[in-house]
């Protein structure tokens, strides 16, 4: 696991590893879950309760669509296929 600032995008922090092993203490967060084998609720449990979650971008893989398709009874605001992804699992 490692945490590092993005070299060319200000205020963007990259976290590599299992999200459950992090505690995000930033004031504002926008988790991006691409091919993440984790339920959305577990991913968001890594975010400090005082933080504002501005949104979540999920691109589920394998059989994770159902576990990442909603949070606290709320479904996605938008959905679409990313045809730049060379996989049949390209729903964002």
Short mmCIF file of N, CA, C and O in Angstrom, two decimals:
data_model
loop_
_atom_site.label_atom_id
_atom_site.label_comp_id
_atom_site.label_asym_id
_atom_site.label_seq_id
_atom_site.Cartn_x
_atom_site.Cartn_y
_atom_site.Cartn_z
N UNK A 1 0.84 -1.19 0.00
CA UNK A 1 0.00 0.00 0.00
C UNK A 1 0.87 1.24 0.00
O UNK A 1 1.88 1.29 0.67
N UNK A 2 0.45 2.24 -0.75
CA UNK A 2 1.20 3.49 -0.76
C UNK A 2 0.25 4.64 -1.05
O UNK A 2 -0.78 4.48 -1.69
N UNK A 3 0.61 5.82 -0.55
CA UNK A 3 -0.16 7.04 -0.77
C UNK A 3 0.81 8.08 -1.32
O UNK A 3 1.89 8.26 -0.78
N UNK A 4 0.42 8.74 -2.41
CA UNK A 4 1.30 9.75 -2.99
C UNK A 4 0.47 10.82 -3.70
O UNK A 4 -0.60 10.53 -4.23
N UNK A 5 0.97 12.05 -3.69
CA UNK A 5 0.27 13.09 -4.46
C UNK A 5 0.48 12.85 -5.95
O UNK A 5 1.52 12.33 -6.37
N UNK A 6 -0.52 13.21 -6.75
CA UNK A 6 -0.39 13.08 -8.19
C UNK A 6 0.65 14.09 -8.67
O UNK A 6 0.65 15.24 -8.23
N UNK A 7 1.55 13.72 -9.57
CA UNK A 7 2.62 14.63 -9.99
C UNK A 7 2.16 15.86 -10.75
O UNK A 7 2.85 16.88 -10.75
N UNK A 8 1.00 15.81 -11.41
CA UNK A 8 0.61 16.96 -12.22
C UNK A 8 -0.82 17.46 -11.96
O UNK A 8 -1.25 18.40 -12.60
N UNK A 9 -1.54 16.83 -11.03
CA UNK A 9 -2.90 17.27 -10.72
C UNK A 9 -2.95 17.71 -9.27
O UNK A 9 -2.86 16.88 -8.36
N UNK A 10 -3.08 19.02 -9.02
CA UNK A 10 -3.12 19.50 -7.64
C UNK A 10 -4.32 18.91 -6.89
O UNK A 10 -5.37 18.67 -7.46
N UNK A 11 -4.14 18.68 -5.61
CA UNK A 11 -5.19 18.19 -4.71
C UNK A 11 -5.69 16.79 -5.03
O UNK A 11 -6.76 16.40 -4.59
N UNK A 12 -4.92 16.02 -5.82
CA UNK A 12 -5.29 14.64 -6.12
C UNK A 12 -4.28 13.72 -5.44
O UNK A 12 -3.07 13.85 -5.65
N UNK A 13 -4.78 12.83 -4.61
CA UNK A 13 -3.93 11.88 -3.91
C UNK A 13 -4.21 10.49 -4.46
O UNK A 13 -5.37 10.09 -4.57
N UNK A 14 -3.17 9.77 -4.80
CA UNK A 14 -3.29 8.41 -5.31
C UNK A 14 -3.03 7.43 -4.17
O UNK A 14 -2.05 7.57 -3.44
N UNK A 15 -3.91 6.47 -4.02
CA UNK A 15 -3.76 5.44 -2.99
C UNK A 15 -3.73 4.09 -3.68
O UNK A 15 -4.67 3.75 -4.39
N UNK A 16 -2.66 3.36 -3.48
CA UNK A 16 -2.54 2.05 -4.11
C UNK A 16 -2.62 0.98 -3.03
O UNK A 16 -1.88 1.02 -2.06
N UNK A 17 -3.52 0.05 -3.23
CA UNK A 17 -3.69 -1.03 -2.27
C UNK A 17 -5.15 -1.19 -1.92
O UNK A 17 -6.03 -0.63 -2.56
N UNK A 18 -5.41 -1.96 -0.89
CA UNK A 18 -6.79 -2.20 -0.45
C UNK A 18 -7.33 -0.97 0.26
O UNK A 18 -6.73 -0.50 1.22
N UNK A 19 -8.46 -0.47 -0.19
CA UNK A 19 -9.02 0.75 0.39
C UNK A 19 -9.36 0.55 1.87
O UNK A 19 -9.29 1.49 2.66
N UNK A 20 -9.68 -0.68 2.25
CA UNK A 20 -10.00 -0.95 3.65
C UNK A 20 -8.81 -0.72 4.57
O UNK A 20 -8.97 -0.57 5.78
N UNK A 21 -7.60 -0.65 4.02
CA UNK A 21 -6.42 -0.45 4.86
C UNK A 21 -6.08 1.03 5.06
O UNK A 21 -5.13 1.36 5.74
N UNK A 22 -6.87 1.91 4.48
CA UNK A 22 -6.63 3.35 4.60
C UNK A 22 -7.68 4.00 5.49
O UNK A 22 -8.80 3.52 5.61
N UNK A 23 -7.31 5.13 6.05
CA UNK A 23 -8.27 6.03 6.68
C UNK A 23 -8.07 7.37 6.01
O UNK A 23 -7.03 7.99 6.14
N UNK A 24 -9.05 7.79 5.23
CA UNK A 24 -8.95 9.04 4.49
C UNK A 24 -9.42 10.17 5.39
O UNK A 24 -10.58 10.22 5.80
N UNK A 25 -8.52 11.09 5.68
CA UNK A 25 -8.85 12.20 6.58
C UNK A 25 -8.97 13.53 5.84
O UNK A 25 -9.08 14.57 6.47
N UNK A 26 -8.95 13.50 4.51
CA UNK A 26 -9.13 14.73 3.75
C UNK A 26 -10.53 15.28 4.00
O UNK A 26 -11.45 14.54 4.31
N UNK A 27 -10.69 16.58 3.83
CA UNK A 27 -12.00 17.21 4.06
C UNK A 27 -13.01 16.86 2.97
O UNK A 27 -14.20 16.78 3.23
N UNK A 28 -12.55 16.71 1.74
CA UNK A 28 -13.42 16.40 0.61
C UNK A 28 -12.81 15.23 -0.15
O UNK A 28 -11.62 15.22 -0.43
N UNK A 29 -13.65 14.29 -0.53
CA UNK A 29 -13.15 13.12 -1.25
C UNK A 29 -14.07 12.77 -2.42
O UNK A 29 -15.27 13.10 -2.41
N UNK A 30 -13.49 12.12 -3.42
CA UNK A 30 -14.22 11.61 -4.57
C UNK A 30 -13.57 10.27 -4.92
O UNK A 30 -12.65 10.22 -5.74
N UNK A 31 -13.99 9.19 -4.26
CA UNK A 31 -13.37 7.89 -4.52
C UNK A 31 -13.62 7.43 -5.96
O UNK A 31 -14.71 7.59 -6.50
N UNK A 32 -12.58 6.85 -6.56
CA UNK A 32 -12.66 6.27 -7.89
C UNK A 32 -12.32 4.79 -7.75
O UNK A 32 -11.21 4.45 -7.37
N UNK A 33 -13.29 3.94 -8.02
CA UNK A 33 -13.13 2.49 -7.85
C UNK A 33 -13.20 1.81 -9.20
O UNK A 33 -14.27 1.60 -9.75
N UNK A 34 -12.05 1.50 -9.76
CA UNK A 34 -11.98 0.82 -11.05
C UNK A 34 -11.47 -0.59 -10.80
O UNK A 34 -10.39 -0.78 -10.24
N UNK A 35 -12.27 -1.56 -11.19
CA UNK A 35 -11.95 -2.98 -10.98
C UNK A 35 -11.65 -3.25 -9.51
O UNK A 35 -10.73 -3.96 -9.15
N UNK A 36 -12.44 -2.65 -8.65
CA UNK A 36 -12.25 -2.80 -7.21
C UNK A 36 -13.13 -3.93 -6.69
O UNK A 36 -14.34 -3.90 -6.85
N UNK A 37 -12.51 -4.90 -6.07
CA UNK A 37 -13.24 -6.03 -5.50
C UNK A 37 -13.64 -5.70 -4.07
O UNK A 37 -13.13 -6.28 -3.12
N UNK A 38 -14.55 -4.75 -3.93
CA UNK A 38 -14.98 -4.30 -2.60
C UNK A 38 -16.39 -3.72 -2.72
O UNK A 38 -16.69 -3.01 -3.68
N UNK A 39 -17.26 -4.01 -1.75
CA UNK A 39 -18.58 -3.37 -1.77
C UNK A 39 -18.43 -1.86 -1.55
O UNK A 39 -17.51 -1.40 -0.86
N UNK A 40 -19.32 -1.09 -2.12
CA UNK A 40 -19.26 0.37 -1.99
C UNK A 40 -19.28 0.81 -0.54
O UNK A 40 -18.54 1.72 -0.14
N UNK A 41 -20.08 0.18 0.29
CA UNK A 41 -20.16 0.54 1.70
C UNK A 41 -18.81 0.34 2.40
O UNK A 41 -18.39 1.17 3.20
N UNK A 42 -18.10 -0.73 2.07
CA UNK A 42 -16.79 -0.99 2.68
C UNK A 42 -15.77 0.05 2.20
O UNK A 42 -14.94 0.52 2.98
N UNK A 43 -15.84 0.41 0.94
CA UNK A 43 -14.92 1.42 0.41
C UNK A 43 -15.14 2.76 1.10
O UNK A 43 -14.19 3.44 1.48
N UNK A 44 -16.39 3.14 1.27
CA UNK A 44 -16.68 4.43 1.89
C UNK A 44 -16.45 4.43 3.40
O UNK A 44 -16.35 5.49 4.01
N UNK A 45 -16.32 3.25 4.00
CA UNK A 45 -16.03 3.21 5.43
C UNK A 45 -14.61 3.69 5.71
O UNK A 45 -14.27 4.01 6.85
N UNK A 46 -13.76 3.76 4.68
CA UNK A 46 -12.40 4.26 4.85
C UNK A 46 -12.36 5.78 4.92
O UNK A 46 -11.34 6.37 5.26
N UNK A 47 -13.47 6.43 4.61
CA UNK A 47 -13.53 7.90 4.61
C UNK A 47 -13.93 8.38 6.00
O UNK A 47 -14.91 7.91 6.57
N UNK A 48 -13.18 9.33 6.52
CA UNK A 48 -13.48 9.90 7.83
C UNK A 48 -14.89 10.49 7.83
O UNK A 48 -15.32 11.10 6.86
N UNK A 49 -15.61 10.32 8.93
CA UNK A 49 -17.00 10.76 9.00
C UNK A 49 -17.17 12.27 8.83
O UNK A 49 -18.23 12.73 8.46
N UNK A 50 -16.13 13.04 9.07
CA UNK A 50 -16.23 14.49 8.91
C UNK A 50 -16.00 14.97 7.49
O UNK A 50 -16.17 16.14 7.18
N UNK A 51 -15.66 14.06 6.59
CA UNK A 51 -15.36 14.43 5.21
C UNK A 51 -16.63 14.52 4.37
O UNK A 51 -17.61 13.83 4.63
N UNK A 52 -16.58 15.37 3.38
CA UNK A 52 -17.67 15.46 2.41
C UNK A 52 -17.33 14.56 1.24
O UNK A 52 -16.26 14.69 0.64
N UNK A 53 -18.21 13.63 0.92
CA UNK A 53 -18.03 12.76 -0.25
C UNK A 53 -18.73 13.45 -1.40
O UNK A 53 -19.95 13.50 -1.48
N UNK A 54 -17.94 14.03 -2.31
CA UNK A 54 -18.49 14.79 -3.43
C UNK A 54 -19.07 13.90 -4.52
O UNK A 54 -19.79 14.37 -5.39
N UNK A 55 -18.76 12.64 -4.49
CA UNK A 55 -19.26 11.70 -5.48
C UNK A 55 -18.43 10.44 -5.44
O UNK A 55 -17.42 10.37 -4.73
N UNK A 56 -18.85 9.45 -6.18
CA UNK A 56 -18.12 8.20 -6.30
C UNK A 56 -18.20 7.77 -7.75
O UNK A 56 -19.26 7.84 -8.37
N UNK A 57 -17.08 7.35 -8.30
CA UNK A 57 -17.06 6.78 -9.64
C UNK A 57 -16.69 5.32 -9.49
O UNK A 57 -15.66 5.00 -8.89
N UNK A 58 -17.56 4.45 -9.96
CA UNK A 58 -17.30 3.01 -9.86
C UNK A 58 -17.39 2.38 -11.24
O UNK A 58 -18.29 2.68 -12.01
N UNK A 59 -16.44 1.51 -11.52
CA UNK A 59 -16.45 0.71 -12.74
C UNK A 59 -16.29 -0.74 -12.29
O UNK A 59 -15.19 -1.28 -12.23
N UNK A 60 -17.42 -1.36 -11.89
CA UNK A 60 -17.36 -2.71 -11.34
C UNK A 60 -16.88 -3.74 -12.36
O UNK A 60 -17.08 -3.59 -13.56
N UNK A 61 -16.29 -4.78 -11.84
CA UNK A 61 -15.82 -5.87 -12.69
C UNK A 61 -16.40 -7.17 -12.16
O UNK A 61 -17.10 -7.19 -11.16
N UNK A 62 -16.09 -8.23 -12.85
CA UNK A 62 -16.48 -9.57 -12.42
C UNK A 62 -17.96 -9.59 -12.02
O UNK A 62 -18.81 -9.28 -12.80
N UNK A 63 -18.23 -9.89 -10.77
CA UNK A 63 -19.61 -9.94 -10.28
C UNK A 63 -19.88 -8.87 -9.23
O UNK A 63 -20.69 -9.07 -8.33
N UNK A 64 -19.21 -7.73 -9.31
CA UNK A 64 -19.32 -6.70 -8.29
C UNK A 64 -20.34 -5.62 -8.61
O UNK A 64 -20.56 -4.71 -7.83
N UNK A 65 -21.00 -5.67 -9.77
CA UNK A 65 -21.94 -4.63 -10.16
C UNK A 65 -23.05 -4.40 -9.15
O UNK A 65 -23.37 -3.27 -8.80
N UNK A 66 -23.61 -5.47 -8.63
CA UNK A 66 -24.70 -5.33 -7.66
C UNK A 66 -24.22 -4.71 -6.35
O UNK A 66 -24.91 -3.91 -5.73
N UNK A 67 -23.00 -5.03 -5.93
CA UNK A 67 -22.47 -4.52 -4.66
C UNK A 67 -21.95 -3.10 -4.78
O UNK A 67 -21.70 -2.46 -3.77
N UNK A 68 -21.76 -2.61 -6.00
CA UNK A 68 -21.29 -1.24 -6.19
C UNK A 68 -22.33 -0.38 -6.89
O UNK A 68 -22.07 0.78 -7.17
N UNK A 69 -23.51 -0.93 -7.15
CA UNK A 69 -24.52 -0.21 -7.90
C UNK A 69 -25.39 0.73 -7.10
O UNK A 69 -26.11 1.55 -7.67
N UNK A 70 -25.32 0.64 -5.77
CA UNK A 70 -26.12 1.55 -4.95
C UNK A 70 -25.46 1.69 -3.59
O UNK A 70 -24.64 0.87 -3.18
N UNK A 71 -25.83 2.76 -2.89
CA UNK A 71 -25.32 3.00 -1.54
C UNK A 71 -26.44 3.62 -0.73
O UNK A 71 -27.03 4.63 -1.14
N UNK A 72 -26.75 3.01 0.38
CA UNK A 72 -27.81 3.47 1.27
C UNK A 72 -29.12 3.69 0.51
O UNK A 72 -29.81 4.69 0.67
N UNK A 73 -29.43 2.74 -0.39
CA UNK A 73 -30.68 2.78 -1.13
C UNK A 73 -30.70 3.71 -2.33
O UNK A 73 -31.70 3.81 -3.03
N UNK A 74 -29.60 4.38 -2.59
CA UNK A 74 -29.55 5.32 -3.72
C UNK A 74 -28.73 4.73 -4.86
O UNK A 74 -27.61 4.28 -4.66
N UNK A 75 -29.30 4.75 -6.04
CA UNK A 75 -28.62 4.25 -7.22
C UNK A 75 -27.78 5.34 -7.87
O UNK A 75 -27.67 6.45 -7.35
N UNK A 76 -27.20 5.05 -9.01
CA UNK A 76 -26.34 6.02 -9.69
C UNK A 76 -27.12 7.21 -10.25
O UNK A 76 -28.27 7.07 -10.66
N UNK A 77 -26.46 8.36 -10.25
CA UNK A 77 -27.04 9.54 -10.91
C UNK A 77 -26.91 9.42 -12.42
O UNK A 77 -27.76 9.90 -13.16
N UNK A 78 -25.81 8.82 -12.86
CA UNK A 78 -25.55 8.62 -14.29
C UNK A 78 -24.85 7.29 -14.49
O UNK A 78 -24.08 6.86 -13.65
N UNK A 79 -25.10 6.69 -15.63
CA UNK A 79 -24.42 5.46 -16.03
C UNK A 79 -24.09 5.55 -17.51
O UNK A 79 -24.82 6.19 -18.26
N UNK A 80 -23.01 4.93 -17.88
CA UNK A 80 -22.65 4.88 -19.29
C UNK A 80 -21.53 3.90 -19.50
O UNK A 80 -20.86 3.48 -18.54
N UNK A 81 -21.31 3.50 -20.73
CA UNK A 81 -20.23 2.58 -21.06
C UNK A 81 -18.99 3.35 -21.48
O UNK A 81 -19.08 4.33 -22.22
N UNK A 82 -17.85 2.92 -20.99
CA UNK A 82 -16.56 3.49 -21.38
C UNK A 82 -15.98 2.59 -22.47
O UNK A 82 -15.42 1.53 -22.18
N UNK A 83 -16.16 2.99 -23.72
CA UNK A 83 -15.70 2.16 -24.82
C UNK A 83 -14.18 2.22 -25.01
O UNK A 83 -13.63 1.51 -25.84
N UNK A 84 -13.50 3.02 -24.21
CA UNK A 84 -12.05 3.01 -24.19
C UNK A 84 -11.51 1.86 -23.36
O UNK A 84 -10.32 1.57 -23.37
N UNK A 85 -12.38 1.21 -22.63
CA UNK A 85 -12.01 0.05 -21.82
C UNK A 85 -12.20 -1.21 -22.65
O UNK A 85 -13.30 -1.47 -23.14
N UNK A 86 -11.16 -1.97 -22.82
CA UNK A 86 -11.21 -3.16 -23.65
C UNK A 86 -11.68 -4.35 -22.84
O UNK A 86 -10.95 -5.32 -22.63
N UNK A 87 -12.88 -4.26 -22.34
CA UNK A 87 -13.47 -5.32 -21.56
C UNK A 87 -14.98 -5.25 -21.72
O UNK A 87 -15.53 -4.19 -22.01
N UNK A 88 -15.64 -6.36 -21.53
CA UNK A 88 -17.10 -6.32 -21.55
C UNK A 88 -17.64 -5.69 -20.28
O UNK A 88 -18.80 -5.32 -20.21
N UNK A 89 -16.82 -5.54 -19.25
CA UNK A 89 -17.21 -4.90 -17.98
C UNK A 89 -16.78 -3.45 -18.04
O UNK A 89 -15.80 -3.03 -17.43
N UNK A 90 -17.49 -2.63 -18.81
CA UNK A 90 -17.09 -1.24 -19.01
C UNK A 90 -18.13 -0.23 -18.54
O UNK A 90 -18.04 0.94 -18.82
N UNK A 91 -19.14 -0.70 -17.80
CA UNK A 91 -20.17 0.20 -17.30
C UNK A 91 -19.59 1.06 -16.18
O UNK A 91 -19.02 0.56 -15.22
N UNK A 92 -19.72 2.37 -16.31
CA UNK A 92 -19.22 3.32 -15.30
C UNK A 92 -20.42 3.96 -14.65
O UNK A 92 -21.38 4.33 -15.28
#
